[in-house]
């Protein structure tokens, strides 16, 4: 075959190779994400991700504003899981300034954080089915269930999606009367939804053939790539920051960390289902054990907050992986440096490796199984 | 035109073409009112054509399936079971701009994304509408001070409905959709003050901005962008 110049990649391409730009306007890219793909037939031989279509200067804006003013911006990082984003930022600031968090606030953070994980994994079920071509039905089921969790969030914080709930040394507000009972009553109905989804999906032949053996990632490569969260655990690595760091009240709670065996898309899919069940266990224990008391450390001045000079890295296990904030303070009321370690971006780094040799239709499924949110990838 | 079917059962419809000598009937408002009280509604042929054409269009708006940021999740929620945008005839989300009537700008438009948004808009067939969903699409919103954020998509393409919120609730999006339906119902095919799609002098395409050394070139399209003049109370 004769060689011709390439549109996307350096060097030349075989004349038979086809180059396709997937995105940024594409229904399955989970936002504005672009992949330049070179194919031979339908097989992917080269893939290059293009970022930055949603780069909205999160870090720079946070460095211009006060410490507390960055809190609502963290909501908009990974906009599906705002509850855990707030929490991670608060953890980093508390580490920087050495702030104690009251007991009840820790429980509320765990409750909101695990509910966030639950609704993220619920939405994931709908989205990945959409990526496989089952557009609509699965998403309807998933969003019906997600709305119920959003209702609980709304009653607690006043917002459906952008919770803005954590504060330095606690949370913004206590639960309204009867909220814990409502949450308990709702969570009792959640396993029925998971059972229903599993009954519809897990044994489905089309789903199995689209997911099994697709996008296999070895444990070694996953560790070397710095991956975290469900994508790492699906490759068989036992690494959950809730267990490793034992932050907040997690050491007191009994739960297991599911792991995959093969590291393919099916493992990543099943891992979310299993994790959702473990989250339910955590939630039940936290709702039963939650003590009375203040929800925010009264010694902390939220407005005009000035941590001492220094730097700190705080991290938690977000629904998508290790979400960390690296903060540098020079003792003023603005962060000197504010850096986010987004799990979605770092999990995306091995996308090409997972996609090489697969068919072009599988690229969307692999991307969906990583579960990215572009607000976090581009920041 | 809303009263065309106001009194079903006992009303008779008098449709008249311009060529017939019925102008005295069309211009005499007092007579029209009197006839209406007796159950006769007078409407011109153009009125009926407008009404039927707009009724069909406003109840089957096909949005472009196009999410930019956080608001897209609320847009999906509006399309899902609970809020069910299908009640308003707008559930057919089309992945291709060639088949879409309505562009819901759901999220922050960055300077890297803005040319692509304008190009997608140009690719949509007329009649087409734009709904700016959320603070970012309207003005840049919370990210307005960001160096890479476009301060409102109305700098490059005409926006029909603005839905404020960060993000707007699904109900707010539905309200915006109803507002757009009202706007469509009021558009005329004949006479003066024609909407863009019926006006042969209106531009068919809008210029796509280019990436300049520091900013998009041009920073806004003066033919579209008309910000209010700031005025101070004396």
XYZ file of C-alpha atoms in Angstrom:
613
model
C 0.000 0.000 0.000
C 1.169 3.490 -0.719
C 1.607 5.935 2.119
C -0.328 9.166 2.523
C -0.067 11.999 4.991
C -2.029 11.685 8.200
C -4.585 14.197 9.382
C -4.188 13.600 13.080
C -0.924 11.812 13.715
C 2.674 12.560 12.883
C 4.175 10.530 10.089
C 2.357 8.820 7.297
C -0.442 6.322 7.188
C -1.161 3.438 4.879
C -3.560 4.393 2.142
C -5.980 1.749 3.403
C -6.137 3.195 6.891
C -9.165 5.242 7.808
C -8.945 8.089 10.248
C -11.987 9.171 12.181
C -12.469 12.006 14.614
C -14.905 10.839 17.305
C -16.333 13.819 19.109
C -16.396 16.358 20.634
C -20.042 16.311 19.627
C -20.786 12.630 19.911
C -23.640 11.085 21.872
C -21.447 8.555 23.648
C -18.413 10.554 24.669
C -19.946 11.491 28.039
C -19.520 15.165 27.334
C -17.190 17.044 25.070
C -14.330 14.644 24.538
C -12.651 13.819 21.277
C -10.745 10.776 20.119
C -8.777 10.689 16.911
C -8.821 7.077 15.791
C -6.934 5.359 13.019
C -8.505 2.142 11.859
C -7.671 -0.698 9.575
C -10.990 -2.099 8.571
C -12.869 -1.752 11.813
C -9.919 -2.472 14.054
C -8.403 0.377 16.010
C -4.662 0.685 15.421
C -4.082 4.099 16.954
C -6.067 6.313 19.252
C -5.322 9.762 20.494
C -7.547 11.500 23.045
C -8.035 15.260 22.724
C -8.922 17.099 25.919
C -9.735 20.632 26.887
C -13.160 21.270 25.416
C -14.479 21.819 28.934
C -11.405 23.419 30.474
C -13.031 26.097 32.589
C -10.154 27.237 34.720
C -11.248 25.649 37.979
C -7.794 25.817 39.565
C -7.048 29.373 38.510
C -10.424 30.636 39.698
C -9.930 28.886 43.054
C -6.578 30.625 43.465
C -8.210 33.997 42.861
C -10.956 33.476 45.417
C -11.087 32.805 49.130
C -10.712 29.312 50.584
C -14.409 28.853 51.174
C -15.357 30.249 47.753
C -13.698 27.259 46.080
C -16.224 24.934 47.730
C -19.114 25.474 45.280
C -16.659 25.163 42.376
C -15.668 21.697 43.553
C -19.316 20.697 43.053
C -18.854 21.336 39.367
C -15.716 19.210 38.987
C -17.366 15.832 38.750
C -20.886 17.116 38.511
C -22.534 13.748 39.092
C -20.828 13.249 42.470
C -20.661 16.674 44.060
C -20.985 15.251 47.589
C -17.611 13.526 47.499
C -15.869 16.457 45.788
C -16.763 18.802 48.644
C -15.630 16.211 51.104
C -12.228 15.740 49.496
C -11.586 19.483 49.446
C -12.659 19.807 53.084
C -10.369 16.905 54.021
C -7.416 18.615 52.339
C -8.087 21.939 54.046
C -8.569 20.256 57.409
C -5.250 18.502 56.977
C -3.602 21.804 56.092
C -5.002 23.677 59.077
C -5.217 20.798 61.542
C -8.956 21.023 62.144
C -10.923 18.482 64.156
C -14.259 17.319 62.772
C -17.148 16.512 65.135
C -18.435 12.965 65.219
C -21.867 13.663 63.783
C -20.383 15.606 60.882
C -18.165 12.645 59.962
C -21.201 10.396 59.908
C -23.146 12.847 57.762
C -20.226 13.090 55.354
C -20.078 9.324 55.056
C -23.843 9.129 54.531
C -23.809 11.788 51.809
C -20.620 10.365 50.294
C -21.948 6.836 50.062
C -25.283 8.029 48.696
C -23.275 9.905 46.080
C -21.457 6.701 45.214
C -24.772 4.890 45.018
C -26.317 7.388 42.610
C -23.136 7.602 40.539
C -23.081 3.861 40.041
C -26.809 3.912 39.319
C -26.329 6.515 36.611
C -23.328 4.529 35.312
C -25.595 1.537 34.710
C -27.809 3.651 32.492
C -24.964 5.317 30.640
C -22.980 2.197 29.812
C -26.078 0.483 28.480
C -26.579 3.551 26.307
C -23.026 3.202 25.037
C -23.796 -0.359 24.034
C -26.753 0.796 22.000
C -29.573 0.208 24.491
C -30.273 3.905 24.431
C -33.220 4.944 26.571
C -34.724 2.115 28.572
C -31.841 1.380 30.927
C -31.271 5.081 31.413
C -34.925 5.553 32.331
C -34.703 2.900 35.030
C -31.439 4.267 36.344
C -32.578 7.865 36.436
C -35.879 6.917 38.083
C -33.843 5.467 40.927
C -31.327 8.286 40.964
C -34.104 10.856 41.346
C -35.087 9.297 44.651
C -31.590 9.822 46.030
C -31.562 13.345 44.621
C -34.793 14.027 46.517
C -33.049 13.062 49.743
C -30.151 15.355 48.831
C -32.532 18.167 48.090
C -34.239 17.846 51.432
C -30.901 17.787 53.220
C -28.988 20.493 51.364
C -31.473 22.378 49.219
C -29.930 21.319 45.921
C -30.390 18.286 43.721
C -26.992 18.127 42.134
C -24.723 20.832 43.491
C -24.812 20.036 47.177
C -22.111 22.408 48.487
C -22.507 20.491 51.724
C -19.095 20.141 53.360
C -17.529 22.931 55.374
C -14.091 23.174 56.987
C -14.484 21.150 60.168
C -17.921 19.743 59.464
C -20.924 20.098 57.225
C -23.136 23.042 56.399
C -26.390 22.031 58.085
C -27.900 19.324 60.214
C -30.503 16.903 58.928
C -34.119 18.074 58.852
C -36.515 16.274 61.186
C -37.235 12.743 60.029
C -34.631 12.770 57.265
C -32.649 9.847 58.629
C -35.799 7.727 58.786
C -36.677 8.686 55.228
C -33.197 7.746 54.084
C -33.436 4.428 55.907
C -36.843 3.712 54.393
C -35.628 4.542 50.905
C -32.453 2.487 51.189
C -34.519 -0.529 52.181
C -36.098 -0.390 48.721
C -32.834 0.018 46.822
C -31.715 -3.646 46.760
C -34.891 -4.489 44.862
C -33.786 -2.102 42.112
C -30.328 -3.668 41.975
C -31.846 -7.146 41.833
C -34.091 -6.034 39.004
C -31.198 -4.578 37.047
C -29.103 -7.675 37.598
C -31.953 -9.880 36.505
C -32.346 -7.862 33.309
C -28.701 -7.317 32.545
C -26.140 -9.618 34.069
C -27.129 -12.778 32.245
C -28.076 -11.008 29.038
C -26.240 -12.563 26.140
C -25.807 -9.339 24.177
C -24.430 -7.573 27.227
C -22.015 -10.401 27.945
C -20.721 -10.518 24.396
C -20.269 -6.749 24.301
C -18.461 -6.605 27.653
C -16.564 -9.821 28.269
C -12.997 -9.844 27.054
C -13.233 -6.251 25.794
C -10.657 -3.689 26.909
C -8.636 -6.011 29.126
C -6.213 -4.233 31.420
C -3.673 -6.165 33.459
C -3.150 -5.389 37.141
C 0.454 -4.471 36.468
C -0.412 -1.922 33.791
C -3.213 -0.494 35.909
C -0.815 0.100 38.806
C 1.866 1.535 36.537
C -0.646 3.898 34.978
C -1.587 5.308 38.367
C -5.178 4.215 37.985
C -7.490 4.142 40.968
C -11.017 3.348 41.969
C -13.254 0.763 40.303
C -11.063 0.591 37.177
C -8.038 -0.429 39.248
C -9.970 -2.864 41.423
C -11.572 -4.470 38.381
C -8.066 -5.431 37.295
C -7.706 -7.347 40.543
C -5.810 -4.879 42.704
C -7.002 -4.618 46.277
C -6.652 -0.885 46.758
C -9.425 1.123 48.316
C -8.475 4.356 50.071
C -11.314 3.841 52.520
C -9.370 0.781 53.743
C -5.821 1.992 53.045
C -6.050 5.408 54.678
C -8.888 4.556 57.038
C -10.030 8.151 56.997
C -13.178 9.468 58.653
C -15.185 6.715 60.377
C -14.545 3.998 57.801
C -12.403 1.834 60.133
C -15.486 1.378 62.326
C -17.708 0.238 59.488
C -17.847 -3.280 58.144
C -17.685 -3.572 54.382
C -15.845 -5.547 51.765
C -13.879 -4.336 48.760
C -14.918 -6.173 45.598
C -12.251 -7.031 43.052
C -12.289 -8.183 39.457
C -10.371 -11.078 37.958
C -9.880 -10.365 34.284
C -9.871 -6.594 34.132
C -12.244 -6.388 31.176
C -15.303 -4.203 30.732
C -17.543 -6.811 32.311
C -15.496 -6.779 35.506
C -15.699 -3.013 35.616
C -19.452 -3.219 35.096
C -20.027 -5.888 37.767
C -17.715 -4.142 40.196
C -20.018 -1.134 40.274
C -23.005 -3.337 41.049
C -21.105 -5.037 43.880
C -19.816 -1.726 45.199
C -23.331 -0.349 45.293
C -24.334 -3.248 47.524
C -21.389 -2.581 49.841
C -22.333 1.112 49.949
C -25.771 0.074 51.127
C -24.187 -1.853 54.004
C -22.096 1.175 54.961
C -25.141 3.416 54.820
C -27.195 1.129 57.038
C -24.466 1.011 59.665
C -23.866 4.766 59.521
C -27.572 5.554 59.781
C -27.879 3.265 62.809
C -24.796 4.537 64.604
C -25.054 8.294 63.970
C -24.719 10.167 67.272
C -26.206 13.491 68.325
C -24.001 16.543 68.518
C -22.758 19.556 66.609
C -22.260 19.249 62.856
C -19.478 21.775 62.472
C -16.434 22.642 64.556
C -17.419 25.984 66.150
C -13.784 27.096 66.477
C -13.351 27.349 62.691
C -14.035 30.707 61.086
C -15.472 29.799 57.709
C -15.477 33.279 56.176
C -12.086 34.944 56.107
C -10.543 31.539 56.752
C -6.725 31.724 56.893
C -4.839 28.456 57.287
C -1.205 28.621 58.383
C 1.464 28.574 55.671
C 2.296 25.101 54.441
C 1.051 22.475 52.081
C -1.140 19.400 52.306
C -2.542 16.672 50.117
C -5.910 15.321 51.156
C -7.597 12.469 49.369
C -10.654 10.290 49.584
C -12.042 7.376 47.652
C -14.495 9.003 45.288
C -16.962 6.986 43.236
C -14.540 7.178 40.291
C -11.286 6.732 42.169
C -8.779 8.644 44.201
C -9.902 12.247 44.365
C -7.214 14.414 45.896
C -6.556 18.076 46.449
C -3.039 19.418 46.793
C -3.168 22.789 48.502
C -0.371 25.242 49.179
C -1.048 28.052 51.592
C 1.083 31.130 52.196
C -0.986 32.167 55.185
C -3.318 34.493 53.310
C -7.026 34.156 52.673
C -6.471 32.736 49.182
C -4.822 29.452 48.253
C -1.336 29.999 46.817
C -1.648 26.831 44.766
C -4.678 24.675 44.364
C -4.342 21.453 42.450
C -6.890 18.750 41.833
C -5.942 15.142 41.250
C -8.964 14.021 39.251
C -9.548 10.264 39.038
C -11.289 10.502 35.654
C -8.305 12.104 33.910
C -5.752 9.665 35.283
C -7.966 6.665 34.569
C -8.200 7.873 30.972
C -4.435 7.728 30.427
C -4.523 4.054 29.488
C -7.466 4.449 27.115
C -5.394 3.834 23.997
C -3.881 0.695 25.457
C -7.299 -0.725 26.258
C -8.681 0.149 22.832
C -5.894 -1.069 20.536
C -6.924 -4.124 18.566
C -10.606 -3.807 19.411
C -13.377 -2.819 17.047
C -14.401 0.809 16.754
C -17.797 0.086 18.357
C -16.020 -1.212 21.454
C -14.186 2.073 21.960
C -17.394 3.651 23.233
C -18.010 0.782 25.638
C -14.455 0.944 26.974
C -14.738 4.681 27.437
C -18.055 4.187 29.194
C -16.634 1.495 31.463
C -13.940 3.868 32.708
C -16.789 6.179 33.768
C -15.380 9.614 33.050
C -16.918 12.981 33.644
C -15.490 15.734 31.515
C -15.894 18.409 34.142
C -13.232 16.570 36.084
C -11.031 15.543 33.168
C -10.634 19.062 31.812
C -11.381 21.046 34.987
C -55.581 32.608 16.613
C -55.876 30.953 19.966
C -59.643 31.331 19.849
C -59.972 29.442 16.616
C -61.411 26.428 18.357
C -62.636 28.378 21.360
C -66.243 27.355 21.095
C -66.362 23.921 19.577
C -69.768 22.695 18.641
C -71.477 25.941 17.909
C -68.875 27.861 15.969
C -68.602 28.064 12.253
C -65.396 28.935 10.593
C -65.250 31.565 7.905
C -62.038 31.284 5.978
C -61.422 33.826 3.315
C -58.666 34.319 0.819
C -57.326 37.768 0.062
C -58.484 37.571 -3.526
C -62.132 37.560 -2.546
C -63.492 40.961 -1.601
C -63.659 40.325 2.114
C -61.153 42.878 3.378
C -63.957 44.858 5.024
C -64.656 41.760 7.115
C -61.057 41.296 8.142
C -60.391 44.901 9.154
C -63.581 45.669 11.039
C -62.729 44.659 14.582
C -66.106 45.625 16.031
C -67.851 43.433 13.501
C -65.435 40.593 14.251
C -66.240 40.848 17.955
C -69.961 40.861 17.297
C -69.715 37.848 15.023
C -67.606 36.044 17.585
C -70.284 36.555 20.209
C -72.726 34.887 17.853
C -70.413 31.953 17.383
C -68.803 32.885 14.078
C -65.043 33.209 14.010
C -63.464 35.153 11.212
C -59.944 34.199 10.176
C -57.911 34.760 7.075
C -56.381 31.946 5.090
C -52.941 33.064 6.280
C -54.080 32.921 9.896
C -55.182 29.336 9.535
C -52.019 28.390 7.712
C -49.898 30.037 10.407
C -51.823 28.335 13.143
C -51.603 24.870 11.650
C -47.963 25.222 10.698
C -46.935 26.520 14.117
C -49.080 24.005 15.970
C -47.263 21.196 14.242
C -43.825 22.684 14.775
C -44.152 23.632 18.401
C -45.410 20.240 19.471
C -42.650 18.229 17.858
C -39.436 20.061 18.603
C -36.540 17.707 18.116
C -33.600 18.795 20.264
C -29.999 18.179 19.348
C -28.518 15.577 21.652
C -25.681 17.699 22.763
C -24.462 18.048 26.331
C -21.626 20.331 27.281
C -21.347 20.182 31.070
C -23.310 19.839 34.299
C -26.584 21.088 32.801
C -26.550 18.131 30.421
C -27.222 15.822 33.361
C -30.294 17.853 34.253
C -31.280 17.790 30.599
C -31.064 13.990 30.681
C -33.075 14.026 33.909
C -35.718 16.122 32.146
C -35.811 13.550 29.375
C -36.015 10.622 31.796
C -39.027 8.998 33.366
C -39.853 11.441 36.106
C -39.965 14.755 34.248
C -40.656 13.204 30.869
C -40.056 15.862 28.260
C -42.091 13.664 25.912
C -45.212 15.274 27.376
C -44.195 18.372 25.450
C -43.251 16.566 22.283
C -39.522 17.160 22.589
C -38.283 13.700 23.500
C -36.702 12.835 20.156
C -33.097 13.773 20.868
C -31.236 13.655 17.593
C -27.504 12.979 17.511
C -27.177 14.726 14.154
C -27.708 18.479 13.737
C -29.229 17.819 10.316
C -32.335 16.391 11.968
C -32.694 18.765 14.901
C -34.892 21.826 15.405
C -33.746 22.947 18.808
C -30.264 23.354 20.195
C -30.166 23.193 23.964
C -26.840 24.722 24.994
C -26.529 22.707 28.198
C -23.396 23.855 29.950
C -20.271 25.951 29.821
C -19.116 26.942 26.354
C -15.357 27.248 26.381
C -13.360 29.120 23.793
C -12.147 25.806 22.439
C -15.711 24.583 22.054
C -17.400 27.772 20.793
C -16.446 27.422 17.084
C -17.804 23.889 17.111
C -21.077 25.008 18.689
C -21.500 27.682 16.002
C -20.675 25.161 13.287
C -23.247 22.715 14.660
C -25.776 25.528 14.696
C -25.006 26.339 11.067
C -25.546 22.706 10.154
C -29.067 22.638 11.565
C -31.859 23.214 9.049
C -34.241 26.144 9.391
C -36.478 26.767 11.264
C -34.178 26.329 14.230
C -34.137 27.598 17.762
C -31.595 27.940 20.546
C -32.262 27.518 24.235
C -29.430 28.645 26.506
C -29.653 26.433 29.569
C -27.906 27.548 32.713
C -25.813 30.465 33.851
C -22.700 29.412 31.897
C -24.425 29.302 28.518
C -26.117 32.624 29.229
C -23.171 34.656 30.477
C -20.296 32.433 31.567
C -21.937 32.064 34.959
C -19.694 31.152 37.878
C -16.813 30.565 35.461
C -17.133 33.984 33.844
C -13.748 35.140 35.141
C -12.046 32.127 33.582
C -9.670 32.811 30.722
C -11.028 29.997 28.592
C -14.745 30.527 29.120
C -16.981 32.195 26.571
C -19.090 34.826 28.293
C -22.372 33.731 26.826
C -23.180 31.879 23.617
C -25.359 34.796 22.468
C -22.162 36.461 21.299
C -22.152 34.219 18.244
C -25.610 32.751 17.663
C -29.080 34.164 18.351
C -30.641 32.727 21.509
C -34.411 32.410 21.743
C -34.930 31.387 25.374
C -32.687 31.799 28.391
C -33.182 29.390 31.298
C -31.311 30.643 34.370
C -30.008 28.400 37.123
C -26.831 26.589 38.030
C -27.920 24.083 36.927
C -31.598 24.800 36.218
C -33.933 22.165 37.556
C -35.623 19.949 34.971
C -38.856 21.836 35.652
C -37.081 25.044 34.664
C -36.017 23.476 31.377
C -39.610 22.427 30.752
C -40.744 25.981 31.497
C -38.176 27.216 29.001
C -39.523 24.763 26.454
C -43.093 25.979 27.024
C -41.885 29.557 26.609
C -40.294 28.581 23.306
C -43.530 26.908 22.207
C -45.395 30.137 22.921
C -42.833 32.031 20.898
C -43.222 29.631 17.981
C -47.020 29.889 18.160
C -46.756 33.656 17.694
C -44.538 33.551 14.614
C -46.051 34.545 11.266
C -45.393 33.232 7.813
C -46.759 36.302 6.002
C -46.744 40.034 6.420
C -44.291 42.136 8.364
C -41.974 41.225 11.290
C -41.154 37.833 9.887
C -39.082 35.423 11.975
C -35.610 34.584 10.749
C -36.529 31.388 8.965
C -39.249 33.101 6.898
C -37.229 36.206 6.168
C -35.161 35.910 2.976
C -32.918 38.768 4.062
C -31.845 37.135 7.336
C -28.435 35.427 7.261
C -28.532 31.729 6.541
C -25.292 31.017 8.394
C -23.376 32.716 11.137
C -19.613 33.181 10.903
C -17.618 30.605 12.824
C -15.047 32.274 15.098
C -11.420 31.288 14.689
C -8.743 30.672 17.299
C -6.671 33.843 17.501
C -3.408 34.347 19.384
C -5.187 35.389 22.597
C -8.897 35.052 22.118
C -11.479 34.012 19.604
C -11.481 36.183 16.482
C -13.775 38.071 16.356
C -14.615 38.206 20.106
C -18.289 38.526 19.225
C -20.541 38.771 16.208
C -21.936 42.336 16.220
C -24.835 41.236 14.041
C -26.065 38.967 16.810
C -24.666 40.277 20.066
C -26.493 43.324 21.353
C -25.747 43.720 25.064
C -27.858 46.266 26.930
C -26.263 49.691 27.280
C -25.426 50.264 30.921
C -27.394 53.152 32.331
C -26.943 54.833 35.673
C -29.725 56.427 37.647
C -29.182 60.184 37.838
